[in-house]
Short mmCIF file of C-alpha atoms in Angstrom, two decimals:
data_model
loop_
_atom_site.label_atom_id
_atom_site.label_comp_id
_atom_site.label_asym_id
_atom_site.label_seq_id
_atom_site.Cartn_x
_atom_site.Cartn_y
_atom_site.Cartn_z
CA MET A 183 92.91 52.83 219.08
CA ILE A 184 91.78 52.90 215.54
CA LEU A 185 94.08 51.31 213.04
CA SER A 186 94.67 54.15 210.63
CA GLN A 187 95.61 53.39 207.14
CA ILE A 188 98.47 55.38 205.88
CA ASN A 189 97.29 57.34 202.85
CA GLU A 190 100.16 58.22 200.66
CA VAL A 191 100.04 60.73 197.85
CA VAL A 192 102.29 59.46 195.10
CA LYS A 193 103.80 62.34 193.21
CA VAL A 194 104.51 62.18 189.51
CA GLY A 195 106.95 64.62 187.95
CA ILE A 196 107.03 66.09 184.52
CA ALA A 197 107.69 63.32 181.88
CA GLN A 198 107.14 60.65 184.53
CA MET A 199 104.47 58.10 185.32
CA ASP A 200 103.44 55.92 188.25
CA VAL A 201 100.61 53.68 189.53
CA VAL A 202 98.71 53.54 192.87
CA LYS A 203 96.08 51.38 194.54
CA MET A 204 93.51 52.48 197.00
CA PRO A 205 93.81 54.10 199.57
CA ASN A 206 96.68 55.93 198.05
CA THR A 207 96.15 58.81 195.61
CA ILE A 208 98.29 59.99 192.75
CA ARG A 209 99.12 63.55 191.90
CA THR A 210 101.00 65.78 189.44
CA SER A 211 101.45 69.55 189.82
CA GLY A 212 101.96 72.48 187.60
CA LEU A 213 100.61 71.14 184.36
CA GLY A 214 100.74 73.82 181.66
CA SER A 215 100.86 72.70 178.07
CA CYS A 216 101.60 69.21 179.34
CA VAL A 217 98.73 66.77 179.77
CA GLY A 218 98.00 64.54 182.79
CA VAL A 219 96.45 61.27 181.74
CA VAL A 220 94.86 59.04 184.37
CA ILE A 221 93.94 55.47 183.44
CA TYR A 222 92.09 53.51 185.97
CA ASP A 223 90.16 50.34 186.84
CA GLU A 224 87.19 51.29 188.96
CA SER A 225 86.54 47.77 190.33
CA LYS A 226 90.10 47.03 191.24
CA LYS A 227 90.70 50.59 192.56
CA ILE A 228 93.94 50.93 190.58
CA ALA A 229 95.02 54.07 188.81
CA GLY A 230 98.04 55.22 186.84
CA LEU A 231 99.06 58.74 185.91
CA VAL A 232 101.41 59.95 183.23
CA HIS A 233 102.57 63.62 182.73
CA VAL A 234 103.22 63.94 178.98
CA MET A 235 105.14 66.83 177.48
CA LEU A 236 105.13 66.24 173.74
CA PRO A 237 102.62 64.68 171.29
CA ASP A 238 104.76 62.28 169.36
CA SER A 239 107.93 60.33 170.02
CA SER A 240 109.03 60.99 166.45
CA LEU A 241 109.79 64.51 167.69
CA GLY A 242 112.42 63.06 170.00
CA ARG A 243 115.92 63.02 168.88
CA THR A 244 117.60 61.49 171.89
CA GLU A 245 119.14 58.01 171.93
CA SER A 246 117.28 56.61 174.86
CA VAL A 247 113.55 57.31 174.79
CA ASN A 248 111.77 58.26 177.91
CA GLU A 249 108.35 56.74 177.10
CA ALA A 250 106.52 58.94 179.59
CA LYS A 251 107.56 62.08 177.82
CA PHE A 252 105.39 61.56 174.76
CA ALA A 253 101.61 61.00 174.27
CA ASP A 254 102.03 58.10 171.82
CA THR A 255 104.46 56.08 173.93
CA GLY A 256 103.36 57.30 177.35
CA VAL A 257 99.65 56.31 177.13
CA ALA A 258 100.60 52.75 175.97
CA ALA A 259 103.28 52.39 178.58
CA LEU A 260 100.90 53.50 181.32
CA VAL A 261 98.29 50.92 180.18
CA ASN A 262 100.92 48.20 180.55
CA LEU A 263 101.86 49.48 183.99
CA VAL A 264 98.29 49.47 185.32
CA LYS A 265 97.78 45.99 183.83
CA LEU A 266 100.85 44.74 185.60
CA GLN A 267 99.22 45.83 188.87
CA GLY A 268 96.13 43.68 188.05
CA ALA A 269 93.83 46.07 186.15
CA GLN A 270 91.74 44.43 183.47
CA SER A 271 92.04 45.96 179.99
CA PHE A 272 88.33 45.97 179.17
CA LYS A 273 87.54 47.89 182.30
CA LEU A 274 90.01 50.69 181.76
CA LYS A 275 88.71 54.22 181.66
CA ALA A 276 90.53 57.51 181.36
CA LYS A 277 90.33 61.07 182.70
CA ILE A 278 92.58 63.76 181.32
CA ALA A 279 93.51 67.37 182.17
CA GLY A 280 95.99 69.97 180.96
CA GLY A 281 97.00 71.13 177.48
CA ALA A 282 96.66 74.78 178.31
CA GLN A 283 98.22 77.61 176.32
CA MET A 284 99.89 79.61 179.01
CA PHE A 285 100.95 82.55 176.86
CA GLN A 286 99.06 84.16 174.07
CA PHE A 287 101.27 84.71 171.06
CA THR A 288 100.76 85.84 167.55
CA SER A 289 103.59 83.58 166.58
CA ASP A 290 102.38 80.50 164.62
CA LYS A 291 105.41 78.53 165.66
CA ASN A 292 104.28 74.91 166.33
CA SER A 293 105.85 74.63 169.78
CA MET A 294 103.67 77.53 170.98
CA ARG A 295 100.59 75.54 170.28
CA ILE A 296 101.82 72.45 171.99
CA GLY A 297 98.97 72.22 174.53
CA PRO A 298 96.15 71.53 171.99
CA ARG A 299 98.41 69.18 170.06
CA ASN A 300 99.19 67.22 173.23
CA VAL A 301 95.48 66.86 174.02
CA GLU A 302 94.74 65.69 170.47
CA ALA A 303 97.54 63.12 170.55
CA VAL A 304 96.48 61.72 173.90
CA LYS A 305 92.88 61.30 172.69
CA GLU A 306 94.03 59.56 169.60
CA GLN A 307 96.05 57.06 171.64
CA LEU A 308 93.15 56.43 173.93
CA ARG A 309 90.89 55.87 170.89
CA LYS A 310 93.26 53.35 169.43
CA LEU A 311 93.41 51.48 172.72
CA ASN A 312 89.58 51.63 173.10
CA ILE A 313 89.70 53.37 176.47
CA PRO A 314 86.78 55.71 176.96
CA ILE A 315 87.43 59.26 178.24
CA ILE A 316 85.01 59.69 181.18
CA ALA A 317 85.88 63.27 181.93
CA GLU A 318 88.32 65.95 180.81
CA ASP A 319 89.38 69.45 181.67
CA THR A 320 91.66 70.59 178.89
CA GLY A 321 92.69 73.79 177.03
CA GLY A 322 92.30 77.30 178.30
CA ASN A 323 95.22 79.28 179.67
CA SER A 324 95.46 78.14 183.31
CA GLY A 325 97.91 75.86 184.98
CA ARG A 326 96.56 72.81 186.78
CA THR A 327 97.48 70.54 189.63
CA ILE A 328 95.61 67.27 189.55
CA GLU A 329 95.06 64.42 192.03
CA PHE A 330 93.28 61.21 191.36
CA ASN A 331 91.63 59.07 194.06
CA PRO A 332 91.25 55.42 192.86
CA GLU A 333 88.71 54.80 195.62
CA THR A 334 86.19 57.28 194.29
CA SER A 335 87.51 57.58 190.71
CA MET A 336 87.39 61.36 191.10
CA LEU A 337 89.97 63.65 189.58
CA ASN A 338 90.52 66.83 191.64
CA ILE A 339 91.70 69.78 189.71
CA ARG A 340 93.19 72.86 191.29
CA THR A 341 93.89 76.08 189.38
CA VAL A 342 95.15 79.48 190.44
CA ASN A 343 92.50 81.55 188.64
CA ARG A 344 89.53 79.20 188.27
CA GLY A 345 89.39 77.54 191.70
CA VAL A 346 89.03 73.86 192.42
CA SER A 347 86.77 71.25 190.80
CA ASP A 348 86.24 67.49 190.72
CA ILE A 349 85.58 65.67 187.55
CA MET B 112 124.67 64.39 171.39
CA ASN B 113 126.57 64.16 174.61
CA PHE B 114 127.07 67.80 174.99
CA SER B 115 127.74 67.80 178.67
CA ASP B 116 131.06 65.92 178.17
CA LYS B 117 132.34 68.79 176.07
CA ILE B 118 131.58 71.56 178.54
CA THR B 119 134.56 72.63 180.55
CA SER B 120 134.83 75.06 183.36
CA LEU B 121 135.87 77.69 180.81
CA HIS B 122 132.57 77.24 178.99
CA LEU B 123 130.68 77.49 182.25
CA ASP B 124 132.52 80.77 183.03
CA VAL B 125 131.51 82.07 179.61
CA LEU B 126 127.82 81.22 180.30
CA LYS B 127 128.11 82.86 183.74
CA GLU B 128 129.46 85.98 182.17
CA ILE B 129 126.47 86.02 179.83
CA GLY B 130 124.14 85.90 182.79
CA ASN B 131 126.20 88.51 184.52
CA ILE B 132 126.17 91.07 181.73
CA GLY B 133 122.57 90.47 180.75
CA ALA B 134 121.18 90.53 184.23
CA ALA B 135 123.33 93.48 185.33
CA HIS B 136 121.88 95.64 182.56
CA ALA B 137 118.41 94.45 183.32
CA ALA B 138 118.89 95.12 187.07
CA THR B 139 120.13 98.63 186.28
CA ALA B 140 117.05 99.18 184.06
CA LEU B 141 114.79 98.00 186.88
CA SER B 142 116.61 100.18 189.38
CA ASP B 143 116.07 103.25 187.06
CA LEU B 144 112.46 102.34 186.58
CA LEU B 145 111.70 102.05 190.31
CA GLN B 146 114.21 104.54 191.61
CA LYS B 147 115.30 101.85 193.99
CA LYS B 148 118.54 99.92 194.54
CA ILE B 149 118.39 96.47 192.95
CA ASP B 150 121.16 93.97 193.66
CA MET B 151 121.92 90.63 192.06
CA HIS B 152 123.73 87.43 192.76
CA VAL B 153 126.46 85.80 190.79
CA PRO B 154 124.75 83.88 188.05
CA MET B 155 124.47 80.18 188.40
CA VAL B 156 124.82 77.93 185.41
CA GLU B 157 123.23 74.61 186.14
CA MET B 158 122.58 71.51 184.15
CA VAL B 159 119.43 70.08 185.72
CA SER B 160 116.66 67.55 185.04
CA PHE B 161 113.21 68.89 184.19
CA ASN B 162 112.00 68.06 187.63
CA ASP B 163 114.92 69.84 189.31
CA MET B 164 114.22 72.83 187.09
CA MET B 165 110.83 73.03 188.88
CA GLU B 166 112.61 73.55 192.16
CA LEU B 167 114.59 76.64 191.02
CA ALA B 168 111.72 78.96 191.83
CA GLY B 169 110.03 77.26 194.78
CA GLY B 170 108.40 74.21 193.27
CA SER B 171 106.13 73.56 190.35
CA GLU B 172 102.97 74.58 192.27
CA ASN B 173 104.37 77.95 193.53
CA VAL B 174 102.33 80.83 192.13
CA VAL B 175 104.45 83.39 190.39
CA VAL B 176 104.31 86.20 187.91
CA GLY B 177 106.08 85.08 184.79
CA ILE B 178 107.28 86.91 181.67
CA PHE B 179 108.21 84.68 178.81
CA LEU B 180 109.63 85.32 175.42
CA ARG B 181 111.37 83.35 172.71
CA ILE B 182 114.73 84.40 171.31
CA GLU B 183 115.27 84.18 167.61
CA GLY B 184 118.20 85.12 165.26
CA ASP B 185 121.75 83.75 165.56
CA VAL B 186 120.88 82.34 169.03
CA GLU B 187 117.61 80.59 169.81
CA GLY B 188 116.16 79.90 173.15
CA SER B 189 113.68 80.87 175.84
CA MET B 190 113.88 83.61 178.40
CA PHE B 191 111.91 84.04 181.58
CA PHE B 192 111.63 86.73 184.18
CA ILE B 193 110.00 85.21 187.21
CA LEU B 194 108.91 87.08 190.31
CA PRO B 195 107.24 85.90 193.49
CA ILE B 196 103.77 87.49 193.77
CA GLU B 197 104.84 89.58 196.82
CA GLN B 198 107.80 91.06 194.92
CA ALA B 199 105.80 91.73 191.77
CA ASN B 200 103.13 93.46 193.90
CA ARG B 201 105.74 95.73 195.46
CA PHE B 202 107.30 96.57 192.13
CA ILE B 203 104.00 97.34 190.40
CA ARG B 204 102.57 99.33 193.32
CA ARG B 205 105.64 101.48 193.20
CA LEU B 206 105.47 101.78 189.43
CA ILE B 207 101.82 102.79 189.17
CA ARG B 208 101.70 104.49 192.56
CA ASP B 209 98.74 102.42 193.69
CA ASP B 210 99.13 100.56 197.02
CA SER B 211 95.97 98.60 196.61
CA PHE B 212 97.26 96.75 193.55
CA ASP B 213 97.40 93.02 194.14
CA PHE B 214 98.07 90.09 191.75
CA TYR B 215 96.46 87.88 194.39
CA ALA B 216 93.12 89.50 193.95
CA PRO B 217 91.72 88.98 190.52
CA PRO B 218 90.47 90.57 188.35
CA VAL B 219 93.78 92.35 188.32
CA SER B 220 93.68 95.90 187.05
CA GLU B 221 94.55 96.55 183.42
CA ILE B 222 97.02 99.23 184.30
CA GLY B 223 98.91 96.92 186.68
CA LEU B 224 99.06 94.11 184.10
CA SER B 225 100.14 96.47 181.38
CA ALA B 226 102.83 97.91 183.72
CA MET B 227 104.06 94.43 184.43
CA GLN B 228 104.14 93.60 180.76
CA GLU B 229 106.11 96.79 180.10
CA MET B 230 108.50 96.01 182.88
CA GLY B 231 109.04 92.59 181.31
CA ASN B 232 109.61 94.25 177.99
CA ILE B 233 112.23 96.65 179.26
CA LEU B 234 114.08 94.15 181.38
CA SER B 235 114.26 91.42 178.89
CA GLY B 236 115.12 93.90 176.19
CA SER B 237 118.01 95.28 178.15
CA TYR B 238 119.18 91.82 179.07
CA LEU B 239 119.22 90.60 175.50
CA SER B 240 120.63 93.83 173.91
CA ALA B 241 123.55 93.63 176.38
CA LEU B 242 124.00 90.03 175.33
CA SER B 243 123.90 90.93 171.67
CA ASP B 244 126.51 93.72 172.16
CA PHE B 245 128.79 91.41 174.07
CA THR B 246 128.67 88.51 171.63
CA GLY B 247 128.16 90.42 168.39
CA LEU B 248 125.30 87.93 167.61
CA LYS B 249 121.97 88.99 166.25
CA ILE B 250 119.29 88.36 168.89
CA TYR B 251 115.64 89.06 168.21
CA PRO B 252 113.23 88.70 171.12
CA THR B 253 109.55 88.07 170.53
CA VAL B 254 107.02 90.24 172.27
CA PRO B 255 106.87 88.91 175.83
CA GLY B 256 103.86 87.16 177.21
CA LEU B 257 102.62 87.45 180.82
CA SER B 258 101.15 84.88 183.04
CA VAL B 259 100.30 84.70 186.72
CA ASP B 260 100.15 81.05 187.46
CA MET B 261 102.05 78.01 188.82
CA PHE B 262 105.75 78.07 188.15
CA GLY B 263 105.70 74.54 186.65
CA ALA B 264 102.99 75.49 184.13
CA ILE B 265 104.89 78.61 183.07
CA ILE B 266 108.41 77.19 182.86
CA SER B 267 107.37 74.02 181.00
CA ILE B 268 106.86 76.05 177.78
CA GLY B 269 110.61 76.70 177.86
CA LEU B 270 111.30 73.01 178.13
CA ILE B 271 109.42 72.03 175.00
CA GLU B 272 112.18 72.70 172.52
CA LEU B 273 114.79 71.20 174.80
CA SER B 274 112.74 68.15 175.57
CA GLN B 275 113.00 66.99 172.01
CA VAL B 276 116.73 66.46 172.21
CA SER B 277 117.47 66.09 175.92
CA ASP B 278 116.18 65.20 179.34
CA THR B 279 118.23 67.80 180.96
CA VAL B 280 118.36 71.62 180.63
CA ILE B 281 121.26 74.02 180.93
CA VAL B 282 119.91 77.12 182.61
CA ILE B 283 121.60 80.43 183.17
CA ASN B 284 119.98 81.58 186.38
CA THR B 285 120.52 85.07 187.81
CA SER B 286 118.54 86.19 190.84
CA ILE B 287 117.83 89.82 191.75
CA PHE B 288 116.57 91.36 194.98
CA GLU B 289 115.82 94.65 196.53
CA GLU B 290 118.90 95.69 198.53
CA ASP B 291 116.94 96.45 201.74
CA ILE B 292 115.31 93.00 201.94
CA ILE B 293 118.31 90.77 201.22
CA ASP B 294 117.45 88.26 203.93
CA ASP B 295 114.09 87.39 202.55
CA GLU B 296 114.55 84.35 200.36
CA ALA B 297 110.87 84.39 199.35
CA VAL B 298 111.06 87.70 197.55
CA ARG B 299 113.70 87.08 194.98
CA GLY B 300 113.21 87.46 191.27
CA HIS B 301 114.92 85.35 188.66
CA PHE B 302 116.07 85.64 185.10
CA PHE B 303 116.24 82.27 183.46
CA LEU B 304 117.95 82.04 180.10
CA LEU B 305 117.51 78.66 178.43
CA PRO B 306 119.36 78.54 175.12
CA ASP B 307 118.22 75.83 172.71
CA PRO B 308 120.87 73.10 172.62
CA LYS B 309 122.09 73.95 169.19
CA SER B 310 122.75 77.53 170.18
CA PHE B 311 125.52 76.82 172.70
CA GLU B 312 128.06 76.23 170.02
CA THR B 313 127.16 79.60 168.42
CA ILE B 314 127.61 81.35 171.74
CA PHE B 315 130.97 79.67 172.41
CA LYS B 316 132.22 80.30 168.91
CA ALA B 317 131.26 84.04 169.08
CA LEU B 318 133.24 84.29 172.28
CA GLY B 319 136.29 82.26 171.03
CA VAL B 320 135.87 79.16 173.17
CA SER B 321 134.46 76.64 170.69
CA THR B 322 134.03 73.09 171.87
CA GLU B 323 135.26 71.65 168.56
#
């Protein structure tokens, strides 16, 4: 009998984050204007994923801050989380997806353009932390479900209207 | 803001009544439009986490037809009309008298999309004008947008405003269904009304049940 490894898919909800090691994969579904940020260490086969909703924690007016909700706090918190699992900071790389505009509006209200603003904010944080973006699939007007495999460092992206791709 | 502590069963009843009146008018409009009997459930008013919100229409990956609009005026918030693809197909086929119409098979015909958009317009308009009459508040809906995509991707736009002040959402959820297919859970449409947090007090004041 072959000893089968139990491959688990760790699911990350909206405004949440988590970390996995090979052979497990990590996944978040139904990204619209939100952005899924994967930060990984290729040699250690460790990856973290955060599902951010808003660009900047200064937008938040709650007493307790959920770090994973915002791009500025979420990216930094995720980096800490993957480092705690043994990832080395100089090896960290990123792949990002999401930031769509699901509905076309003439309204210039800021919250309606939240997708592009989320993408921009995530990129700025990654730049600050010197983490290179290896691949991205952002913008457009499609929802995305993404799954990252730390073993292959591939990010699988599923959409309703544009099929499936790996980046 | 610990708003939830101030909400009593009386307030919940008021919010349910809002769902009731709004959705009843919309269901009547839909029934007229399709010449078909449309029934609805007692509205549910739920305070849920963002992730629980995703489960209210079959999970964040479930592909649906979604109509979304913002409400402006005395009350602000987001409104959604969500239909499972099967249900939307049946409605639109009936409306445009074309049995080959299918949201599953893109490119979807312009006439079908435009009929769906118009249906969204009529239903959300009748929902909100009933609400405006009932409360005496000025309510201005934006032109609705249409998307055929994952429920999570669609509904999250309605969570953006709320997410700045809260990690939970109060949703007024009314489901509608065709009378002859009551048993089929999968083919149920939803009206979701998500008032922005600051608008609850306005609604309660207008109906004489202020929390202050």
